GROMACS .gro file of C-alpha atoms in nm:
model
  207
    1UNK     CA    1  17.925  12.526   9.702
    2UNK     CA    2  17.784  12.274   9.469
    3UNK     CA    3  17.633  12.306   9.127
    4UNK     CA    4  17.378  12.067   8.956
    5UNK     CA    5  17.401  12.152   8.563
    6UNK     CA    6  17.164  12.028   8.299
    7UNK     CA    7  17.449  11.767   8.213
    8UNK     CA    8  17.499  11.643   8.544
    9UNK     CA    9  17.188  11.388   8.526
   10UNK     CA   10  17.074  11.195   8.244
   11UNK     CA   11  16.955  11.419   7.957
   12UNK     CA   12  16.724  11.164   7.792
   13UNK     CA   13  16.383  11.026   7.905
   14UNK     CA   14  16.518  10.673   7.834
   15UNK     CA   15  16.494  10.482   7.517
   16UNK     CA   16  16.151  10.276   7.639
   17UNK     CA   17  15.971  10.582   7.668
   18UNK     CA   18  16.071  10.668   7.290
   19UNK     CA   19  15.931  10.345   7.123
   20UNK     CA   20  15.599  10.470   7.040
   21UNK     CA   21  15.546  10.220   6.741
   22UNK     CA   22  15.635  10.506   6.483
   23UNK     CA   23  15.944  10.499   6.278
   24UNK     CA   24  16.233  10.630   6.456
   25UNK     CA   25  16.254  11.029   6.377
   26UNK     CA   26  16.564  11.185   6.254
   27UNK     CA   27  16.767  11.293   6.560
   28UNK     CA   28  17.016  11.558   6.602
   29UNK     CA   29  17.331  11.472   6.775
   30UNK     CA   30  17.583  11.661   6.991
   31UNK     CA   31  17.627  11.808   7.336
   32UNK     CA   32  17.322  11.892   7.552
   33UNK     CA   33  17.082  11.800   7.266
   34UNK     CA   34  16.741  11.698   7.409
   35UNK     CA   35  16.399  11.644   7.286
   36UNK     CA   36  16.049  11.715   7.368
   37UNK     CA   37  16.001  11.447   7.607
   38UNK     CA   38  16.352  11.499   7.744
   39UNK     CA   39  16.254  11.828   7.825
   40UNK     CA   40  15.950  11.718   8.049
   41UNK     CA   41  16.180  11.549   8.272
   42UNK     CA   42  16.537  11.711   8.262
   43UNK     CA   43  16.508  11.877   8.597
   44UNK     CA   44  16.394  11.546   8.770
   45UNK     CA   45  16.755  11.459   8.889
   46UNK     CA   46  16.798  11.796   9.029
   47UNK     CA   47  16.470  11.820   9.237
   48UNK     CA   48  16.547  11.460   9.377
   49UNK     CA   49  16.890  11.556   9.482
   50UNK     CA   50  16.783  11.896   9.650
   51UNK     CA   51  16.481  11.727   9.798
   52UNK     CA   52  16.722  11.494   9.958
   53UNK     CA   53  16.951  11.739  10.070
   54UNK     CA   54  16.664  11.931  10.241
   55UNK     CA   55  16.483  11.634  10.401
   56UNK     CA   56  16.812  11.482  10.533
   57UNK     CA   57  16.871  11.814  10.715
   58UNK     CA   58  17.187  11.893  10.509
   59UNK     CA   59  17.084  12.245  10.444
   60UNK     CA   60  16.970  12.293  10.777
   61UNK     CA   61  17.300  12.182  10.932
   62UNK     CA   62  17.529  12.351  10.712
   63UNK     CA   63  17.343  12.698  10.646
   64UNK     CA   64  17.678  12.818  10.461
   65UNK     CA   65  17.634  12.557  10.212
   66UNK     CA   66  17.507  12.708   9.887
   67UNK     CA   67  17.391  12.535   9.549
   68UNK     CA   68  17.237  12.610   9.238
   69UNK     CA   69  17.059  12.409   8.931
   70UNK     CA   70  17.153  12.553   8.636
   71UNK     CA   71  17.012  12.525   8.242
   72UNK     CA   72  16.721  12.299   8.355
   73UNK     CA   73  16.432  12.605   8.406
   74UNK     CA   74  16.309  12.700   8.731
   75UNK     CA   75  15.922  12.656   8.663
   76UNK     CA   76  15.910  12.338   8.902
   77UNK     CA   77  16.077  12.503   9.176
   78UNK     CA   78  15.786  12.631   9.353
   79UNK     CA   79  15.572  12.318   9.360
   80UNK     CA   80  15.913  12.138   9.492
   81UNK     CA   81  15.958  12.371   9.780
   82UNK     CA   82  15.545  12.362   9.835
   83UNK     CA   83  15.568  11.963   9.875
   84UNK     CA   84  15.866  11.983  10.080
   85UNK     CA   85  15.710  12.205  10.326
   86UNK     CA   86  15.386  11.977  10.332
   87UNK     CA   87  15.637  11.679  10.349
   88UNK     CA   88  15.792  11.821  10.677
   89UNK     CA   89  15.472  11.962  10.834
   90UNK     CA   90  15.308  11.588  10.779
   91UNK     CA   91  15.565  11.364  10.829
   92UNK     CA   92  15.766  11.530  11.156
   93UNK     CA   93  15.555  11.289  11.356
   94UNK     CA   94  15.650  10.975  11.219
   95UNK     CA   95  16.013  11.113  11.118
   96UNK     CA   96  16.111  11.293  11.427
   97UNK     CA   97  16.423  11.462  11.260
   98UNK     CA   98  16.204  11.648  11.056
   99UNK     CA   99  16.054  11.833  11.347
  100UNK     CA  100  16.404  11.955  11.467
  101UNK     CA  101  16.401  12.214  11.145
  102UNK     CA  102  16.434  12.553  11.256
  103UNK     CA  103  16.365  12.654  10.916
  104UNK     CA  104  16.105  12.562  10.679
  105UNK     CA  105  16.238  12.406  10.334
  106UNK     CA  106  16.147  12.688  10.159
  107UNK     CA  107  16.317  12.922  10.385
  108UNK     CA  108  16.638  12.695  10.370
  109UNK     CA  109  16.592  12.701   9.981
  110UNK     CA  110  16.561  13.106   9.955
  111UNK     CA  111  16.884  13.130  10.153
  112UNK     CA  112  17.111  12.869  10.017
  113UNK     CA  113  16.956  12.761   9.669
  114UNK     CA  114  16.954  12.926   9.328
  115UNK     CA  115  16.780  12.858   8.993
  116UNK     CA  116  16.795  12.971   8.601
  117UNK     CA  117  16.473  13.016   8.457
  118UNK     CA  118  16.455  12.940   8.098
  119UNK     CA  119  16.404  13.251   7.853
  120UNK     CA  120  16.033  13.142   7.786
  121UNK     CA  121  15.954  13.083   8.142
  122UNK     CA  122  15.695  13.320   8.309
  123UNK     CA  123  15.931  13.488   8.597
  124UNK     CA  124  15.661  13.713   8.734
  125UNK     CA  125  15.468  13.420   8.839
  126UNK     CA  126  15.747  13.234   9.008
  127UNK     CA  127  15.852  13.528   9.214
  128UNK     CA  128  15.477  13.559   9.293
  129UNK     CA  129  15.458  13.196   9.427
  130UNK     CA  130  15.812  13.182   9.601
  131UNK     CA  131  16.100  13.403   9.710
  132UNK     CA  132  16.255  13.616   9.421
  133UNK     CA  133  16.589  13.575   9.527
  134UNK     CA  134  16.579  13.191   9.444
  135UNK     CA  135  16.587  13.289   9.060
  136UNK     CA  136  16.916  13.404   8.866
  137UNK     CA  137  16.972  13.586   8.557
  138UNK     CA  138  17.163  13.339   8.316
  139UNK     CA  139  17.276  13.361   7.953
  140UNK     CA  140  17.459  13.123   7.724
  141UNK     CA  141  17.703  13.275   7.476
  142UNK     CA  142  17.642  13.143   7.146
  143UNK     CA  143  17.972  13.133   6.926
  144UNK     CA  144  17.783  13.006   6.620
  145UNK     CA  145  17.604  13.348   6.600
  146UNK     CA  146  17.961  13.510   6.544
  147UNK     CA  147  17.939  13.776   6.802
  148UNK     CA  148  17.956  13.789   7.169
  149UNK     CA  149  17.628  13.857   7.335
  150UNK     CA  150  17.636  13.789   7.698
  151UNK     CA  151  17.295  13.910   7.803
  152UNK     CA  152  16.965  13.938   7.578
  153UNK     CA  153  16.703  14.241   7.666
  154UNK     CA  154  16.518  14.117   7.978
  155UNK     CA  155  16.160  14.199   7.905
  156UNK     CA  156  15.921  14.282   8.230
  157UNK     CA  157  15.653  13.999   8.252
  158UNK     CA  158  15.464  14.088   8.545
  159UNK     CA  159  15.213  13.849   8.657
  160UNK     CA  160  14.843  13.970   8.613
  161UNK     CA  161  14.711  14.101   8.958
  162UNK     CA  162  15.016  14.026   9.140
  163UNK     CA  163  15.249  14.330   9.011
  164UNK     CA  164  15.559  14.102   9.038
  165UNK     CA  165  15.798  14.198   8.771
  166UNK     CA  166  16.050  13.880   8.688
  167UNK     CA  167  16.217  14.045   8.437
  168UNK     CA  168  16.270  14.329   8.695
  169UNK     CA  169  16.423  14.087   8.934
  170UNK     CA  170  16.650  13.916   8.708
  171UNK     CA  171  16.787  14.247   8.572
  172UNK     CA  172  16.865  14.395   8.875
  173UNK     CA  173  17.059  14.047   8.951
  174UNK     CA  174  17.245  14.065   8.610
  175UNK     CA  175  17.348  14.433   8.672
  176UNK     CA  176  17.475  14.340   9.037
  177UNK     CA  177  17.667  14.059   8.904
  178UNK     CA  178  17.826  14.258   8.626
  179UNK     CA  179  17.878  14.533   8.844
  180UNK     CA  180  18.064  14.314   9.088
  181UNK     CA  181  18.261  14.127   8.808
  182UNK     CA  182  18.367  14.395   8.556
  183UNK     CA  183  18.307  14.725   8.737
  184UNK     CA  184  18.114  15.034   8.627
  185UNK     CA  185  18.318  15.122   8.310
  186UNK     CA  186  18.284  14.750   8.195
  187UNK     CA  187  17.896  14.750   8.261
  188UNK     CA  188  17.877  15.075   8.031
  189UNK     CA  189  18.102  14.896   7.751
  190UNK     CA  190  17.837  14.596   7.746
  191UNK     CA  191  17.529  14.813   7.777
  192UNK     CA  192  17.649  15.005   7.458
  193UNK     CA  193  17.754  14.685   7.264
  194UNK     CA  194  17.542  14.629   6.951
  195UNK     CA  195  17.614  14.292   6.749
  196UNK     CA  196  17.679  14.355   6.379
  197UNK     CA  197  17.395  14.343   6.131
  198UNK     CA  198  17.370  14.108   5.879
  199UNK     CA  199  17.547  14.297   5.624
  200UNK     CA  200  17.858  14.314   5.851
  201UNK     CA  201  17.832  13.967   5.962
  202UNK     CA  202  17.875  13.793   5.612
  203UNK     CA  203  17.975  13.431   5.604
  204UNK     CA  204  17.896  13.383   5.967
  205UNK     CA  205  17.646  13.107   6.072
  206UNK     CA  206  17.355  13.240   6.247
  207UNK     CA  207  17.168  12.910   6.351
   0.00000   0.00000   0.00000
């Protein structure tokens, strides 16, 4: 398997795009700190890599190869897969190798690739536009908050008119993963966990 994490490619959009004639703003420093402009393009290295792997026939030739793009959101995935399907359909006459595919790019991705949505993304829309199996539950531990919290509540976000429950898709994947890794008793312990309230967490930074 292979993983393309948010830190695998350039995080920043590039200094040239930050020069807008205004005085430079104060910037936060630290690992994986990005700004609004960086956020708009942070997924592009992963999109470029995955598109090349698909169009070069790597996933087609190696169906047991699996990969993931982690902590880059997933709202870009349906459009990428749609473009890949179009690219294969349109260019297979001038690029004959594309015509040898037994599976469309979107079928290859559903079988072999996985993505982690941001908490604020509309997963209901994503699963209405593409295969639900593409999307994984993910959670970052936050040690600065002073307690382990491996999973935030996943609220259902059905896409209006589709009946597709993105929260339900991710909940089932999260619970299935937890069951496989820690067993029924461990899953019950996690489900019953409640973080300490402010009065019980004195002296602990919460931001």
